[in-house]
GROMACS .gro file of C-alpha atoms in nm:
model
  353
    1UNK     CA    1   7.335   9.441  10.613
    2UNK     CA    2   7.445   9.249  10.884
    3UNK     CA    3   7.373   8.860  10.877
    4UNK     CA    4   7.094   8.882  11.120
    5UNK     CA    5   6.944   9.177  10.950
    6UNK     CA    6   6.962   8.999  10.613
    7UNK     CA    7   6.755   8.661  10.844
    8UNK     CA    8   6.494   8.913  10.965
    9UNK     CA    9   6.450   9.010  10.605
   10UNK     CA   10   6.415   8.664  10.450
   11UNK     CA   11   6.207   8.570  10.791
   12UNK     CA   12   5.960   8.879  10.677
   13UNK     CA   13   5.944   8.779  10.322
   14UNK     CA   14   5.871   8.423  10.429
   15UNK     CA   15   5.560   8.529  10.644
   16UNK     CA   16   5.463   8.754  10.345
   17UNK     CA   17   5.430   8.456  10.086
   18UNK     CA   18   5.327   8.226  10.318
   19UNK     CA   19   5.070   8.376  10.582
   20UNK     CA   20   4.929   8.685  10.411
   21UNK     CA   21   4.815   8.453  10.118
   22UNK     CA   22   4.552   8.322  10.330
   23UNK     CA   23   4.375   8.613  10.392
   24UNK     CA   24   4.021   8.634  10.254
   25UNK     CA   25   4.057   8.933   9.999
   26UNK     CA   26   3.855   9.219  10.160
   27UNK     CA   27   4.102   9.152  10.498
   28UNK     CA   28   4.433   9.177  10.311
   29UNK     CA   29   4.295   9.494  10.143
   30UNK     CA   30   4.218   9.621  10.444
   31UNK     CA   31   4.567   9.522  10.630
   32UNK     CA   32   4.741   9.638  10.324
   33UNK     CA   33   4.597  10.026  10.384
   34UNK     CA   34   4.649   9.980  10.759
   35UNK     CA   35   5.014   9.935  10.723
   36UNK     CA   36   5.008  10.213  10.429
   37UNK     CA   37   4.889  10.438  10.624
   38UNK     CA   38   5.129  10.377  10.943
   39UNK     CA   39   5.451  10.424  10.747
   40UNK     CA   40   5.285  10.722  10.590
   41UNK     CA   41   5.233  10.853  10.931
   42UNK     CA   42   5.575  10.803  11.059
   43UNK     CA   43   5.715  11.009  10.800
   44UNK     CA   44   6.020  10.833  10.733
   45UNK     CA   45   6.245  10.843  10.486
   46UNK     CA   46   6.075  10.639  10.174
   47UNK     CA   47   5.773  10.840  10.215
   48UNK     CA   48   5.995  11.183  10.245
   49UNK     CA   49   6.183  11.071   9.909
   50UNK     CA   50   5.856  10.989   9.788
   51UNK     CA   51   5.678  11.309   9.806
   52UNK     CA   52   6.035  11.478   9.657
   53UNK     CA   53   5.967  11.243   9.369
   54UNK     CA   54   5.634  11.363   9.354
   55UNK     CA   55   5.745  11.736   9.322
   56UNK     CA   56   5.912  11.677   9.025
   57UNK     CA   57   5.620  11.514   8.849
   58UNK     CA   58   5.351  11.746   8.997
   59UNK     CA   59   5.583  12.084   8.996
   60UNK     CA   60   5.278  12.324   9.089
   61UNK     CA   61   5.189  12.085   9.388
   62UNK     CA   62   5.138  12.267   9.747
   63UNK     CA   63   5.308  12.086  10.067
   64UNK     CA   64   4.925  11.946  10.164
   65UNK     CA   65   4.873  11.798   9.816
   66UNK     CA   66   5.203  11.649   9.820
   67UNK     CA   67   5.105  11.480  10.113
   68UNK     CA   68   4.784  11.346   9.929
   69UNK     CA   69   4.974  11.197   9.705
   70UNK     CA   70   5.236  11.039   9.912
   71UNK     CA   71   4.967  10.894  10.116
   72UNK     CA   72   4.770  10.767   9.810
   73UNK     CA   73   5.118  10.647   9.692
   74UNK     CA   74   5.199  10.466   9.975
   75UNK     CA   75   4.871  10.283   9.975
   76UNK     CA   76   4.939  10.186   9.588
   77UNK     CA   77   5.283  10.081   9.724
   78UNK     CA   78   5.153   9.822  10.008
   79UNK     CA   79   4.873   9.730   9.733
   80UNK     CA   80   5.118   9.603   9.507
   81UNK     CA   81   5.272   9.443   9.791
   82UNK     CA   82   4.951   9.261   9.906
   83UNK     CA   83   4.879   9.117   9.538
   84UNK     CA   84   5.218   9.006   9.508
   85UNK     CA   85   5.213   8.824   9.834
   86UNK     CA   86   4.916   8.683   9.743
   87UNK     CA   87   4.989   8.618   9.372
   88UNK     CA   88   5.091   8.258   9.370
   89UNK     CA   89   4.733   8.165   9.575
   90UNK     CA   90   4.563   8.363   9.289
   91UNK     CA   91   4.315   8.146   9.049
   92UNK     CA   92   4.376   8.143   8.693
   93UNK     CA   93   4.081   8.304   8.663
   94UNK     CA   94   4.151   8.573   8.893
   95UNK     CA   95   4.474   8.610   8.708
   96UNK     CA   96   4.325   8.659   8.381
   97UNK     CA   97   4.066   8.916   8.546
   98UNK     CA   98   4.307   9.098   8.719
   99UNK     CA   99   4.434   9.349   8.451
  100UNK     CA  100   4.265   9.492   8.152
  101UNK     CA  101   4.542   9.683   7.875
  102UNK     CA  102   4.467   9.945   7.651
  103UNK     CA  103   4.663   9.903   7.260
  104UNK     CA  104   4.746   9.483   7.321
  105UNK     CA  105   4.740   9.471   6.952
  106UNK     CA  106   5.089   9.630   6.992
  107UNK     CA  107   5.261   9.363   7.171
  108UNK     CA  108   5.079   9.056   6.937
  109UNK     CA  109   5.191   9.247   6.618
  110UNK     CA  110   5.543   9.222   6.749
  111UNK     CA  111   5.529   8.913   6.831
  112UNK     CA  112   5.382   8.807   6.496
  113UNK     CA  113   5.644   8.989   6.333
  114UNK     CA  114   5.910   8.691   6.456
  115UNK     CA  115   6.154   8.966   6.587
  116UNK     CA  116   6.115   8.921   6.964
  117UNK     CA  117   6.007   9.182   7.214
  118UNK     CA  118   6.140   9.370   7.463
  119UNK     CA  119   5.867   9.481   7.732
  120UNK     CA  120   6.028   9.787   7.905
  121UNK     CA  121   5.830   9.949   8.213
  122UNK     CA  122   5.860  10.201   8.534
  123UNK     CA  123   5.838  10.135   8.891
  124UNK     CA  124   5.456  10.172   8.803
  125UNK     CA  125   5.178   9.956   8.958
  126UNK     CA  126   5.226   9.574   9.000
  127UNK     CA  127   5.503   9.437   8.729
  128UNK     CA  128   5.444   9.113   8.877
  129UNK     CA  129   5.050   9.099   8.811
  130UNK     CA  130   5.106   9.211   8.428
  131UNK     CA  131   5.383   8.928   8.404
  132UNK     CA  132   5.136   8.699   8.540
  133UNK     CA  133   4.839   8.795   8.321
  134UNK     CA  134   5.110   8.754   8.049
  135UNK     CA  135   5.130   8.374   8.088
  136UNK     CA  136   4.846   8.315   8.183
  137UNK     CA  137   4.600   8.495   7.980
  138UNK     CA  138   4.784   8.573   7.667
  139UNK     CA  139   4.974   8.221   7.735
  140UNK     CA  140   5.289   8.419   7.633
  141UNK     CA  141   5.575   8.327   7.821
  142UNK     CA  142   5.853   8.535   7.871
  143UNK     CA  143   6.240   8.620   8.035
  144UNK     CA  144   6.366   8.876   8.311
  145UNK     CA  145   6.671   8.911   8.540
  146UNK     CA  146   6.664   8.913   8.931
  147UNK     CA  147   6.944   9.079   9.071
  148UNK     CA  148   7.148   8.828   9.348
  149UNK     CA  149   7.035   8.909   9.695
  150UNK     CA  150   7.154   8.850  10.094
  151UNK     CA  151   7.053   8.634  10.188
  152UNK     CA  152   7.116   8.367   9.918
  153UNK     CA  153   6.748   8.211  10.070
  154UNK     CA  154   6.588   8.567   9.970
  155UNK     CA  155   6.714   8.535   9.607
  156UNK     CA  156   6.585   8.178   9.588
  157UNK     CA  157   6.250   8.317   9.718
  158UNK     CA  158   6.196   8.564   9.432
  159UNK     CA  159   6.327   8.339   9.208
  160UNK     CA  160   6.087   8.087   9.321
  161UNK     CA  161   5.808   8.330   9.315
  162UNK     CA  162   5.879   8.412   8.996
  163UNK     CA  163   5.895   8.135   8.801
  164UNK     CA  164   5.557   7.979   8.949
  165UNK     CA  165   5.390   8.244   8.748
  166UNK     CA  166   5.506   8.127   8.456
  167UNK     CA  167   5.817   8.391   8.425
  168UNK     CA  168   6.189   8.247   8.296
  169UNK     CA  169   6.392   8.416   8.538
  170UNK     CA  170   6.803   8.529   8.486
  171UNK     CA  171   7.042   8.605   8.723
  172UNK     CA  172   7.161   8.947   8.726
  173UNK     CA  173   7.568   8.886   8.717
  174UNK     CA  174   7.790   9.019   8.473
  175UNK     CA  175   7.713   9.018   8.119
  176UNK     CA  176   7.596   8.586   8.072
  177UNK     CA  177   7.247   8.765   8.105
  178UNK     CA  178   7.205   9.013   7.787
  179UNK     CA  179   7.388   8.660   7.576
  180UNK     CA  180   7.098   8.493   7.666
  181UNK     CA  181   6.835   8.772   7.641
  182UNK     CA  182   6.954   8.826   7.281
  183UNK     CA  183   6.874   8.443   7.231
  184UNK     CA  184   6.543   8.404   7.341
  185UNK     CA  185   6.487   8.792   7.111
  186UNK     CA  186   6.634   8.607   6.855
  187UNK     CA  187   6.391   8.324   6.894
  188UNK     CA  188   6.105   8.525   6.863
  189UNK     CA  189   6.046   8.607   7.251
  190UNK     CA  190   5.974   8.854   7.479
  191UNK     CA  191   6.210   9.007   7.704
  192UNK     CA  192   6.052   9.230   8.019
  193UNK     CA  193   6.250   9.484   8.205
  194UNK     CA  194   6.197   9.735   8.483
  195UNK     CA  195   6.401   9.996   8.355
  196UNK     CA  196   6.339  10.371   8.520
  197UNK     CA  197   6.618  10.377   8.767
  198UNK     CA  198   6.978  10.321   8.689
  199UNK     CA  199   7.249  10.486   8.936
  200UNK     CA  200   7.561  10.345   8.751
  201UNK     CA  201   7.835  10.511   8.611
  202UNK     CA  202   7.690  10.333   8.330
  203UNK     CA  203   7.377  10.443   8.274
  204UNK     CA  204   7.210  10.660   8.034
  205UNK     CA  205   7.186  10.992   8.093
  206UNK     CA  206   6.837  11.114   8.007
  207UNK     CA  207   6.572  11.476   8.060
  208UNK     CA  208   6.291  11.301   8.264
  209UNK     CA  209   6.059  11.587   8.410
  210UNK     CA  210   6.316  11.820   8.310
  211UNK     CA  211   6.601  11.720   8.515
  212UNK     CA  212   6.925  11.468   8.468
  213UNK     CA  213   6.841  11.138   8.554
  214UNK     CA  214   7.012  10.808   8.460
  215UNK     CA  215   6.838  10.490   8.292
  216UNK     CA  216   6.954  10.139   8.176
  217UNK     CA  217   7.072  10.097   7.835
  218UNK     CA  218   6.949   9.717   7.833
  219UNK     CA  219   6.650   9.770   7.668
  220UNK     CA  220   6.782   9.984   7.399
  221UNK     CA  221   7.110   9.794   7.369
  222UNK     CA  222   6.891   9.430   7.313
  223UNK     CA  223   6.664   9.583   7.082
  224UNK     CA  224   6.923   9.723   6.830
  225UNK     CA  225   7.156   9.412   6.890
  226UNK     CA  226   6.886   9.182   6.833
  227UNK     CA  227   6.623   9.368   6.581
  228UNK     CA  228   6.339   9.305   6.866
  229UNK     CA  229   6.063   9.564   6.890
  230UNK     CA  230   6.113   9.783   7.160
  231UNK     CA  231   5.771   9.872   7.354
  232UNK     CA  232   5.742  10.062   7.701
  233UNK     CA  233   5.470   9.989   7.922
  234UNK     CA  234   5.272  10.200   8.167
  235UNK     CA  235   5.045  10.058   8.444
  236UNK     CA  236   4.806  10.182   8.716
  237UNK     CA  237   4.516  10.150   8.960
  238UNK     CA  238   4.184  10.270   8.953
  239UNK     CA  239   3.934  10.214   9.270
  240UNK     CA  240   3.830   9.831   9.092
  241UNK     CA  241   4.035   9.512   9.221
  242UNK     CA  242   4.134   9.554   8.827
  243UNK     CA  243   4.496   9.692   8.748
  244UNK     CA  244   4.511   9.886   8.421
  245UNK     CA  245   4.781   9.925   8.148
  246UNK     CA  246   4.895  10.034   7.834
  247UNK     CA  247   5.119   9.960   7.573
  248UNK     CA  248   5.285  10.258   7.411
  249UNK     CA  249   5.369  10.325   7.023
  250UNK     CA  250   5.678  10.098   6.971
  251UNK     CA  251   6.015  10.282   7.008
  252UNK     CA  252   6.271  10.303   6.670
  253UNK     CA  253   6.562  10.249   6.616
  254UNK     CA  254   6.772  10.588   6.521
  255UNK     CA  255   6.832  10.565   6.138
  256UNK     CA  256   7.202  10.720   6.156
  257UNK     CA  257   7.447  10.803   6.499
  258UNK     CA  258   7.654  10.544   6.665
  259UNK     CA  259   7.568  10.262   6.862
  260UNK     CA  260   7.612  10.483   7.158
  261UNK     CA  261   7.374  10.772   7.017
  262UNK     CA  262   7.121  10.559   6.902
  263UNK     CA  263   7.107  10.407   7.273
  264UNK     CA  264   7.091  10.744   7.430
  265UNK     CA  265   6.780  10.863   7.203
  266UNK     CA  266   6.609  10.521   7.221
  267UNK     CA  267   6.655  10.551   7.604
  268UNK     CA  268   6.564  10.912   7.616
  269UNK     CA  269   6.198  10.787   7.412
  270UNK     CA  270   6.130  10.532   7.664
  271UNK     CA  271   6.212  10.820   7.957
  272UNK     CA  272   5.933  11.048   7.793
  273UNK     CA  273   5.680  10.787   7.796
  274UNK     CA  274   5.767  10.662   8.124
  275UNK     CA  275   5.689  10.993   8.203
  276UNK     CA  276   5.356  11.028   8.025
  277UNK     CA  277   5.238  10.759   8.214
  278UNK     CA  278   5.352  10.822   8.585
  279UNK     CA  279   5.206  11.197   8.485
  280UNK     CA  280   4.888  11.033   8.475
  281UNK     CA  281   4.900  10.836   8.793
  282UNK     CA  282   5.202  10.951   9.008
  283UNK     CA  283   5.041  10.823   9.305
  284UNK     CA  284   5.120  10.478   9.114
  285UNK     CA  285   5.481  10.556   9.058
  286UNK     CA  286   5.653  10.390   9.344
  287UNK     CA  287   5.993  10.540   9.367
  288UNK     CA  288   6.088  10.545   9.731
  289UNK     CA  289   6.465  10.579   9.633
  290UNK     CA  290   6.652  10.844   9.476
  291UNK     CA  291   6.644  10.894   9.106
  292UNK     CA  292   6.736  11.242   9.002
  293UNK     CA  293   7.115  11.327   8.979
  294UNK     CA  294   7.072  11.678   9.159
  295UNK     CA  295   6.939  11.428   9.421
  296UNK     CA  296   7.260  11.251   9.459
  297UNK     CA  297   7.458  11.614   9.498
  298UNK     CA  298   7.279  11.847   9.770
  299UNK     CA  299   7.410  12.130   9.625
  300UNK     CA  300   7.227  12.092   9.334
  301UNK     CA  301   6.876  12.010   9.494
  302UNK     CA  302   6.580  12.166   9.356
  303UNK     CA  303   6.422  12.405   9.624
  304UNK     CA  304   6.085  12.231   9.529
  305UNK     CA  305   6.221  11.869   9.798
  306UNK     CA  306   6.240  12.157  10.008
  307UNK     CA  307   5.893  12.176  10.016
  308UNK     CA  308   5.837  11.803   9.961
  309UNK     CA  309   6.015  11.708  10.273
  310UNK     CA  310   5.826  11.990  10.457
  311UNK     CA  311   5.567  11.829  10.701
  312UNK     CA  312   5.254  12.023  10.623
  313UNK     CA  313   5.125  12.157  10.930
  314UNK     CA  314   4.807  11.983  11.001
  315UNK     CA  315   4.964  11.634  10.887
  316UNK     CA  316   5.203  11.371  11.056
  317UNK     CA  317   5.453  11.360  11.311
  318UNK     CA  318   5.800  11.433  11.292
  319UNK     CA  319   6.038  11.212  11.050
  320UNK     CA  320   6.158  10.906  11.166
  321UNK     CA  321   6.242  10.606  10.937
  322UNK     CA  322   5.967  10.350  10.897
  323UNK     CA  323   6.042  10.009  11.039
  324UNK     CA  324   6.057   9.741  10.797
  325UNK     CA  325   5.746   9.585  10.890
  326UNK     CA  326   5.520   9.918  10.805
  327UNK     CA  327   5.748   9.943  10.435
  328UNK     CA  328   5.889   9.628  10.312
  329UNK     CA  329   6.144   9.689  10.053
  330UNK     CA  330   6.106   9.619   9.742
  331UNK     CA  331   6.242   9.345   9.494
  332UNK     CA  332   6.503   9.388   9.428
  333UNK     CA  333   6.725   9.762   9.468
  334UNK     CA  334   7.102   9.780   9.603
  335UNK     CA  335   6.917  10.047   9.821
  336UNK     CA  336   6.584   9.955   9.928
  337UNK     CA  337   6.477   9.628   9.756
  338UNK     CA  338   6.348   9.746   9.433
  339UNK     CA  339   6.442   9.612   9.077
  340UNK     CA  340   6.781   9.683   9.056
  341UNK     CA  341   7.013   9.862   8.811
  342UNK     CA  342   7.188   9.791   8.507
  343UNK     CA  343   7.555   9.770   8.575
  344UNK     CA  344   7.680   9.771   8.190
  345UNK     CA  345   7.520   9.905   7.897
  346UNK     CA  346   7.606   9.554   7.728
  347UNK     CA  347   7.459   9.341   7.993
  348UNK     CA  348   7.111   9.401   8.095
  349UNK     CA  349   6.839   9.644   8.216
  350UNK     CA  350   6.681   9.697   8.533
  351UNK     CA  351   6.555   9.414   8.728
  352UNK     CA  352   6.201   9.286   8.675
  353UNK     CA  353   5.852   9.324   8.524
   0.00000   0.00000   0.00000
């Protein structure tokens, strides 16, 4: 990005944390859906990759339902973006009413077994809101990375965001991160990781829907270096202000195979119930980038984007790209702002919880 691109972004981000947070609740609902549904409208190029995300998870799906779901996705998308905004103005009572998980026991038991945790979870729901019901309900504090931004003042800002709820937060660079993941395992803490989207040479190569797609090895790699339990994590709305989640059954470590085969099955079982979950709520999935290898080859596209990117008759206008007003980016992505990806099997996982 040019440097006055990369000042309109921080500029955007600054009005985000700063203005939106005012908002009575009911207003910034209502804004948030507004804005949803004008970059939905627009048909631009997040909410075309969308809906081809979509027709991987929902194969069967016609062009109109696809378009459901892209607009119901795209509302999720700006609702996660209005909490988050409005996250550091939250009570800690609003905090610890904000999300409601299903098997919890899962996450205490590791942690009473002494081993550390590693929290692993898709680009579903709001990462942030868990991480702050984390702290501030369970009073569990835990560590992340943050991939290194442009401008340096938007990294600070996420930083800064971060940490006032309560998160430790790591600079994505090199591999000084995973040392210092492995520590805090090692101490008996919990590690969180966004970890469904890795576009690196290095990353794993994994069946997810039943096509090639490539995910970090961080959260695999920490567990067996460290002996942490490894747990993935699912989240999603329903129509309450309350976000839901679970914890899935913990993931094992491979009895026999080398390091490198143990990764690739322990990242394979976190794929399948990444998948479970986003099955259940794809409109919650918010994967505006692409994921699937064919994806990053045309020639070996599935003919169901075909119909994805197809504008169904009766809905929007013609594609055009959304301007970044109408779809902020997210946190952190090399492509569009969200959590970013691994770049070594030995350093990290995606971004952020």
């Amino acid at each position: 990005m040019s440097a006055a691109t990369d000042k309109l972004t921080d500029a955007l981000y600054g009005v985000g944390w700063s203005t939106l947070k005012k908002l009575p609740e009911p207003a910034a609902v209502r804004l948030g859906r507004t804005i949803a549904d004008l970059a939905w409208k627009r048909r631009g190029k997040g909410v075309l990759r969308l809906e081809a995300n979509y027709a991987r998870v929902v194969p069967d799906a016609s062009p109109a339902r696809l378009a459901e779901l892209s607009k119901a996705g795209m509302r999720s998308y700006m609702r996660y973006w209005m909490e988050s905004f409005r996250l550091p103005a939250w009570s800690k009572d609003r905090i610890r009413n904000g999300f409601s998980g299903q098997d919890m026991h899962r996450l205490t038991e590791g942690l009473a077994a002494g081993k550390g945790v590693v929290v692993a979870l898709p680009h579903l729901g709001n990462w942030d809101l868990a991480g702050a019901w984390l702290t501030t309900k369970l009073e569990i504090p835990f560590t992340t990375v943050q991939e290194r931004q442009k401008p340096e003042s938007l990294y600070d800002r996420f930083v800064a965001y971060r940490s006032g709820l309560g998160m430790e937060v790591l600079p994505h660079t090199g591999g000084s991160a995973f040392g210092t993941l492995a520590r805090r395992l090692r101490a008996g803490g919990v590690v969180c990781l966004v970890a469904d989207r890795d576009l690196s040479a290095s990353g794993v190569e994994v069946k997810f829907f039943g096509e090639s797609a490539r995910m970090p090895a961080g959260p695999a790699a920490l567990a067996q270096h460290t002996g942490a339990v490894l747990l993935p994590v699912t989240l999603w709305y329903d129509d309450s202000p309350v976000m839901r989640g679970r914890v899935h059954p913990p993931v094992e470590v491979p009895e026999t195979g080398t390091r490198a085969e143990k990764t690739a099955a322990m990242t394979q079982a976190l794929a399948d119930a990444f998948a479970t979950g986003i099955a259940e709520h794809p409109e919650d999935w918010h994967m505006l980038q692409h994921l699937w290898l064919a994806d990053l080859d045309p020639s070996k596209a599935p003919t169901t984007e075909a119909a994805a990117t197809k504008r169904p008759a009766t809905e929007a206008p013609s594609p055009k790209a959304a301007s970044p007003k109408a779809t902020p980016p997210g946190p952190s992505s090399p492509s569009s702002g969200a959590p970013p990806a691994s770049t070594s099997p030995e350093t990290t996982a995606e971004g952020t919880p």
